[in-house]
Coordinates of C-alpha atoms and ligand atoms in Angstrom, one line a residue:
X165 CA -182.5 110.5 75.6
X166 CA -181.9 114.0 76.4
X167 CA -182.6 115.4 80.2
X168 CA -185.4 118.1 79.7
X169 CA -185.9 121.2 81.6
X170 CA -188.4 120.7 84.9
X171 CA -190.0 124.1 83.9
X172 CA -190.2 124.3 80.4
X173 CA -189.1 120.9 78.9
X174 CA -185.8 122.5 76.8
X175 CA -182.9 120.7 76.9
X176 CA -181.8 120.9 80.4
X177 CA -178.4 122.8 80.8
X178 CA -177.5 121.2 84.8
X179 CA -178.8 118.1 86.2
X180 CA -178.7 118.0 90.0
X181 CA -179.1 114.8 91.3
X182 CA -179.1 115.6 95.0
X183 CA -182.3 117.8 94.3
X184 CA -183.8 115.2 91.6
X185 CA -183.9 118.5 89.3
X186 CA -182.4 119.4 85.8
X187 CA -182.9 123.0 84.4
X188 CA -182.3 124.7 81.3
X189 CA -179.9 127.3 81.0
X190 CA -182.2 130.1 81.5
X191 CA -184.0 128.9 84.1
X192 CA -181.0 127.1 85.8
X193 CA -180.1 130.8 86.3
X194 CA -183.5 132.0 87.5
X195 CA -183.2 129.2 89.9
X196 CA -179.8 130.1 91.2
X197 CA -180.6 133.3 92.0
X198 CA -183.5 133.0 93.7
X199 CA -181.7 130.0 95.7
X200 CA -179.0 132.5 96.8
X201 CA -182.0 134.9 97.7
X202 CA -183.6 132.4 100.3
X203 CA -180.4 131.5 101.6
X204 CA -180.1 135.1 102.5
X205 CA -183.5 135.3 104.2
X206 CA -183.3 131.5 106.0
X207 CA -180.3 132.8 107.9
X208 CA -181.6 136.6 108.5
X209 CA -178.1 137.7 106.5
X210 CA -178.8 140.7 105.7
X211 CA -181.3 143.0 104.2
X212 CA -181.7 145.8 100.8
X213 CA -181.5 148.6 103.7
X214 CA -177.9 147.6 104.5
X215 CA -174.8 148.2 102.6
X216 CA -172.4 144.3 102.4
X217 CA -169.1 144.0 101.4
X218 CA -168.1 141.2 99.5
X219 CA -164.9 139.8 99.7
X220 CA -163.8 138.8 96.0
X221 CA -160.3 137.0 94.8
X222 CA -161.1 136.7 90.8
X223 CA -162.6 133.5 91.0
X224 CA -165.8 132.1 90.3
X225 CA -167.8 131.7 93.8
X226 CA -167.0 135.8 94.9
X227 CA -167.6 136.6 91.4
X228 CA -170.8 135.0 90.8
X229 CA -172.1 136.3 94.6
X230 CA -171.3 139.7 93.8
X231 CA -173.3 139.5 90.7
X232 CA -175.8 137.9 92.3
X233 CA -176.5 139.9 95.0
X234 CA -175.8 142.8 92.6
X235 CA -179.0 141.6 90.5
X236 CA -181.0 141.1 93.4
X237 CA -180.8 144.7 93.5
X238 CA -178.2 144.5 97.2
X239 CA -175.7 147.4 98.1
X240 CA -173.0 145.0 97.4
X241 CA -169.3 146.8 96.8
X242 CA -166.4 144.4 96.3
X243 CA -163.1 144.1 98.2
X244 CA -159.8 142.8 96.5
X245 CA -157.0 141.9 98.3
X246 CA -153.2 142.2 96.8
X247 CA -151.3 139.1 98.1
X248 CA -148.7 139.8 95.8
X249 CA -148.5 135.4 95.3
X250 CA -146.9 134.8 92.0
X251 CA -146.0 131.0 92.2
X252 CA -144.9 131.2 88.1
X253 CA -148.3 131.5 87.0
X254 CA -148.7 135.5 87.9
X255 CA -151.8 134.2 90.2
X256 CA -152.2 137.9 92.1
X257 CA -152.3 139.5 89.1
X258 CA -154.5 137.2 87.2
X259 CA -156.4 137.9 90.0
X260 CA -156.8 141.4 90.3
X261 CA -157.5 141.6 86.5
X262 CA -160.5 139.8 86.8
X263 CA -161.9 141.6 89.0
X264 CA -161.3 144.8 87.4
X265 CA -162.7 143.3 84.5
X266 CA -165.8 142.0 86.0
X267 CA -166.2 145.9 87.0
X268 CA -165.5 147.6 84.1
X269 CA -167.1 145.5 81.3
X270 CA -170.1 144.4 83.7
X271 CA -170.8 146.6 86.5
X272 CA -169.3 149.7 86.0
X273 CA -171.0 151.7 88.8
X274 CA -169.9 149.1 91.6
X275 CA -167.2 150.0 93.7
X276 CA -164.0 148.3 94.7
X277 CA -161.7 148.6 97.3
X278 CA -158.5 147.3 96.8
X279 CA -156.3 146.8 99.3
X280 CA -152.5 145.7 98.0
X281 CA -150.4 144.0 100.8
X282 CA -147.3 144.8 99.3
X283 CA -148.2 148.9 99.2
X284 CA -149.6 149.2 102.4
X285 CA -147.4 147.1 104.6
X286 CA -143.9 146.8 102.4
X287 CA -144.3 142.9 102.0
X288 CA -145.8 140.9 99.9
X289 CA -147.8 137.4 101.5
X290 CA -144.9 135.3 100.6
X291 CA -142.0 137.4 101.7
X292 CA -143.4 138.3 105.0
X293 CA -144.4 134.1 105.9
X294 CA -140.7 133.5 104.8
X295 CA -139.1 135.5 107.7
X296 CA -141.8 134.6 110.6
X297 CA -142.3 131.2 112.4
X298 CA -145.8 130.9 111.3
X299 CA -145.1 131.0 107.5
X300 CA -142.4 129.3 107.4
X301 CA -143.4 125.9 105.8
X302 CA -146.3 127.2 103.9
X303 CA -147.6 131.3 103.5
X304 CA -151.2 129.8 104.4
X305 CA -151.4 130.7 108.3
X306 CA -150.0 134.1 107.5
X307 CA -152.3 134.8 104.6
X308 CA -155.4 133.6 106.5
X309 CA -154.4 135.8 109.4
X310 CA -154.1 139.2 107.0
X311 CA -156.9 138.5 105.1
X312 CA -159.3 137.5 107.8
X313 CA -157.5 141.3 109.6
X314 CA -158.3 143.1 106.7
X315 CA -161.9 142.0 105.3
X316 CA -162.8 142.5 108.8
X317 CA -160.9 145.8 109.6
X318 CA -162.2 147.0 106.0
X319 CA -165.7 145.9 107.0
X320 CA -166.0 147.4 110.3
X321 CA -164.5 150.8 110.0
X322 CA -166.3 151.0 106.6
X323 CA -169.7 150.5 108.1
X324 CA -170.9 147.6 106.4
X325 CA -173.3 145.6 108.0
X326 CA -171.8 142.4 106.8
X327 CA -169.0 140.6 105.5
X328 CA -169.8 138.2 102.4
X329 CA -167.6 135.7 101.6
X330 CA -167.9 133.2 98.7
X331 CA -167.9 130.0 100.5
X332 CA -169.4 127.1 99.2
X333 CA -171.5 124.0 100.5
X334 CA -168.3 122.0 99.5
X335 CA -165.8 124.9 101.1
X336 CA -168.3 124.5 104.0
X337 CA -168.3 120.1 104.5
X338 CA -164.7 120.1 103.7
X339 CA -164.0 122.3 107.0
X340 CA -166.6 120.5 109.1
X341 CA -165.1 117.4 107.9
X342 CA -162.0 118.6 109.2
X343 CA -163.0 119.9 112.2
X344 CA -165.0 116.8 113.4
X345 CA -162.0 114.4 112.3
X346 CA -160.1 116.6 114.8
X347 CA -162.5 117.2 117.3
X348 CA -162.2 120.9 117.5
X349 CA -165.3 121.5 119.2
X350 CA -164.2 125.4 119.3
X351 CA -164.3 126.0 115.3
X352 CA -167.5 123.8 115.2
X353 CA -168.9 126.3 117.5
X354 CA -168.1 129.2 115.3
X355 CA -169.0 127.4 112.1
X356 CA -172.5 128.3 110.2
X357 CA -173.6 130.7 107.2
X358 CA -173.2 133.7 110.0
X359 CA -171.2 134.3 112.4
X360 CA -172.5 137.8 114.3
X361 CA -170.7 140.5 115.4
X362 CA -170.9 139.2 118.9
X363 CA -168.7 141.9 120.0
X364 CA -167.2 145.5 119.2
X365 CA -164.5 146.0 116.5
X366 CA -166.0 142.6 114.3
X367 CA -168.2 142.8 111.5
X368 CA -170.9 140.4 110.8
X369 CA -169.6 137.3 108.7
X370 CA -172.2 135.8 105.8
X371 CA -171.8 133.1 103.3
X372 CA -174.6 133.2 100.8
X373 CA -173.6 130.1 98.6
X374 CA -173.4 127.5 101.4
X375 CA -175.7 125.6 100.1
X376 CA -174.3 125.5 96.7
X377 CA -171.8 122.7 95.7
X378 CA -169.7 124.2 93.7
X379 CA -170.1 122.4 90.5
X380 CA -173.9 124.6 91.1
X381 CA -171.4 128.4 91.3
X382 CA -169.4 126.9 88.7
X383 CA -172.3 126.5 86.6
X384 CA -173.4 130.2 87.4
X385 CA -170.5 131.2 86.4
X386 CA -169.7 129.4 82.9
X387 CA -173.6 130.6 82.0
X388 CA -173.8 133.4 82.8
X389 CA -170.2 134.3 81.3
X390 CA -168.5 135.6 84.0
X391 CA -164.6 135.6 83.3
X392 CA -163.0 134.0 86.5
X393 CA -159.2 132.7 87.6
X394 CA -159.3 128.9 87.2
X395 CA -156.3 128.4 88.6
X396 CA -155.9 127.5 92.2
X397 CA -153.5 129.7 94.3
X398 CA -150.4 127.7 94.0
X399 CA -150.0 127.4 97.9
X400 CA -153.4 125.5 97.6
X401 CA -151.9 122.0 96.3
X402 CA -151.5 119.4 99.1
X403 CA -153.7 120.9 101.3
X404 CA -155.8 118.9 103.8
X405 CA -159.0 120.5 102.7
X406 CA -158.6 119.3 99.1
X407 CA -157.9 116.1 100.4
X408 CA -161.0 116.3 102.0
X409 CA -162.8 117.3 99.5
X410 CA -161.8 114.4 97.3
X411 CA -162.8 112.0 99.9
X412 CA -166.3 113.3 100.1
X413 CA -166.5 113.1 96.5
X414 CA -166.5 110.0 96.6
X415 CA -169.4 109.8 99.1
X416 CA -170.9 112.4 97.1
X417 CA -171.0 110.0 94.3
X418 CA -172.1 107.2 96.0
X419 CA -175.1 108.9 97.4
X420 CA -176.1 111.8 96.3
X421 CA -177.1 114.6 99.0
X422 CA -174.7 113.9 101.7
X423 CA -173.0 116.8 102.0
X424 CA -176.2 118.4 101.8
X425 CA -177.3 116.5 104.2
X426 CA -174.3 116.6 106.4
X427 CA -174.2 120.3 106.6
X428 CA -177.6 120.7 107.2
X429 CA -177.9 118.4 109.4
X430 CA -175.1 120.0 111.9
X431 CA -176.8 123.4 111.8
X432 CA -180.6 122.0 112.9
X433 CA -178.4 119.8 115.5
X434 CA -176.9 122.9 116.9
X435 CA -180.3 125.0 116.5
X436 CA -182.2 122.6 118.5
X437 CA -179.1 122.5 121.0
X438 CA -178.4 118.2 120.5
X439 CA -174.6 119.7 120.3
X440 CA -174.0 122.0 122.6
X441 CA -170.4 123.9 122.7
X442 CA -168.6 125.8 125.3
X443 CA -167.5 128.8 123.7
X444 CA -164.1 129.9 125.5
X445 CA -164.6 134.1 124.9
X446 CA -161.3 135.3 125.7
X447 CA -161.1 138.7 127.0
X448 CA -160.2 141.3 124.3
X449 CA -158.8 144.6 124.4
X450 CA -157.6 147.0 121.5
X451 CA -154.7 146.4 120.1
X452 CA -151.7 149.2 121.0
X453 CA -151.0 149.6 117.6
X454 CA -154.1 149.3 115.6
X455 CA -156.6 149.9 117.7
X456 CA -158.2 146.2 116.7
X457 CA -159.8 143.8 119.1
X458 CA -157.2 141.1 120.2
X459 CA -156.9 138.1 123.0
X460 CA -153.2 138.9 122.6
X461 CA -151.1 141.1 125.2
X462 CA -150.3 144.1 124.1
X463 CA -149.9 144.5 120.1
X464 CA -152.2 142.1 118.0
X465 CA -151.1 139.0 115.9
X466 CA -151.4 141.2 112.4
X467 CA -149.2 143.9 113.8
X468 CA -146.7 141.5 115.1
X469 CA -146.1 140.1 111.4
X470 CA -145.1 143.8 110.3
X471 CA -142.8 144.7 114.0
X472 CA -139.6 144.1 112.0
X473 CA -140.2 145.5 109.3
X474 CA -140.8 149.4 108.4
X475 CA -143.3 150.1 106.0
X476 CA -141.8 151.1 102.8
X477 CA -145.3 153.4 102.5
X478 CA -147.3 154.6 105.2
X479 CA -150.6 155.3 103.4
X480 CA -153.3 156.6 106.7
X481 CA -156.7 154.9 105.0
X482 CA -154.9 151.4 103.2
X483 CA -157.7 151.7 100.9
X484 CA -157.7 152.3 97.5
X485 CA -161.3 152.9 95.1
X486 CA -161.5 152.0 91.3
X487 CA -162.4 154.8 89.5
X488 CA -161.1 157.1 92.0
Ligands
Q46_1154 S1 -154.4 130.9 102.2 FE1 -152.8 129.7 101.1 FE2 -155.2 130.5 100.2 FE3 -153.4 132.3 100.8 S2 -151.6 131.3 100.3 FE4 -153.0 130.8 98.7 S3 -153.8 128.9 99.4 S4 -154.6 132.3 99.0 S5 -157.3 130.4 100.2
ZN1155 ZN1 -186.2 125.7 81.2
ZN1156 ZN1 -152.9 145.5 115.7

């Protein structure tokens, strides 16, 4: 027998076991959004009076929040970032073409900031982790480092009052998974739908799908039509946090509603102060180069990546507008 609607009795498009709920197509949407709208209020994100920056990569969690908050009627402009990661399947460019297709086709008077690696800095992710320490196995530490540098730099000086990223209930578990396995008590700390800009030089950090799984953005997505990258960045295979995430699949499976519960769970623990954390602020200062907030003497990590290497193009604002 076919699964009906809970609001109108169609067909139901998305059953979600974990909220005893299935939902039509239309109304699955109409659910969604309003979802990512109380999500946004729980967690005091951010409000219609403030301008966010979204962080998207092509795929279909940034995708899907940019139209989202788009809809809700948010000052939501997009930020790309150029890894220049090829890996045989042209994954930067894939990328990038999304995302200028998600603009053009669907919300033409958005704005997106692209910000190309290779153009502003000389390098692309790849060939700067070959030649430095940290990249050497795998680009991933340097790549995390420039793109947490530049959503953040991009952020700030551009006067947004937050930082949106796509992250999603199962991005979310996977990394407090991780971080409990390990007992890093200093990333569990930091760890939540917002981090504030606890100090000068950071912007604001908000992630309005963490309490989707991501089967529920995937859904958004495929209804709703939005044309996304499937494919993973090749750099993501064999990492620990898919691992993860396979392993709680299977819990997932089992009983549906523990991540859920697992994630929600941590955050009313740490409300109500039942884990309490030492947070270790180290003393920042701007960086010599960049003018950026580091812990580090001197220059700060992100300018350290680019100290042998001359810029083959020094462009003053390392922004770049479509339709400008
Ligand atoms: S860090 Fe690593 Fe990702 Fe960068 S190199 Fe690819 S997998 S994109 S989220
Ligand atoms: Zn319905
Ligand atoms: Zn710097």
């Amino acid at each position: 027998m076919a699964i009906r609607c809970r609001k109108c009795g169609r067909e139901a498009a998305i059953m979600m076991r974990q909220h005893r709920l299935a939902l039509c197509d239309e109304h699955y949407l109409e659910w969604f959004v309003e979802q990512t709208e109380r999500t946004i209020r729980m967690f005091r994100m951010f409000d219609r009076s403030e301008r966010v920056l979204v962080a998207v990569s092509g795929g279909k969690d940034s995708l899907s929040l940019w139209d989202v908050l788009l809809r809700l009627g948010y000052q939501a402009d997009g930020l790309y970032i150029g890894l220049g990661i090829d890996g045989g399947i042209r994954y930067s460019d894939q990328s990038y073409e999304k995302c200028m297709r998600f603009v053009e086709e669907r919300w033409p008077e958005a704005r997106l900031i692209v910000v190309d690696i290779q153009e502003v800095y000389g390098e692309t992710i790849p060939e700067v982790a070959a030649r430095t320490t940290r990249g050497r196995d795998k680009p991933c530490a340097v790549c995390g480092l420039v793109k947490r540098y530049v959503m953040n730099r991009v952020a700030y000086e551009g006067g947004y009052a937050a930082l949106a990223t796509g992250h999603n209930l199962d991005d979310e578990v996977a990394v407090l998974f991780g971080n409990v396995m390990n007992w890093q008590a200093g990333y569990m700390a930091r760890q939540g739908p917002v981090l504030p800009a606890s100090r000068p030089g950071f912007a604001r950090k908000v992630k309005p799908f963490c309490r989707f799984y991501e089967r529920e953005t995937a859904a958004y997505a495929l209804l709703r039509g939005i044309d996304y990258i499937y494919d993973e960045c090749p750099y993501a295979e064999g990492s620990t946090s898919i691992a993860y995430k396979e392993w709680l699949a299977k819990l997932e499976e089992e009983r549906p509603g523990t991540k859920l519960r697992f994630y929600l769970g941590f955050l009313k623990a740490k409300e109500e102060g039942l884990i309490a954390f030492r947070t270790d602020e180290a003393e920042l200062h701007a960086c010599e180069k960049c003018g950026q907030p580091t812990s580090a003497p001197g220059i700060c990590a992100f300018c350290r990546l680019w100290e042998r290497r001359r810029p083959a193009r020094v462009i003053p604002n390392p922004v770049r507008i479509s339709g400008s």
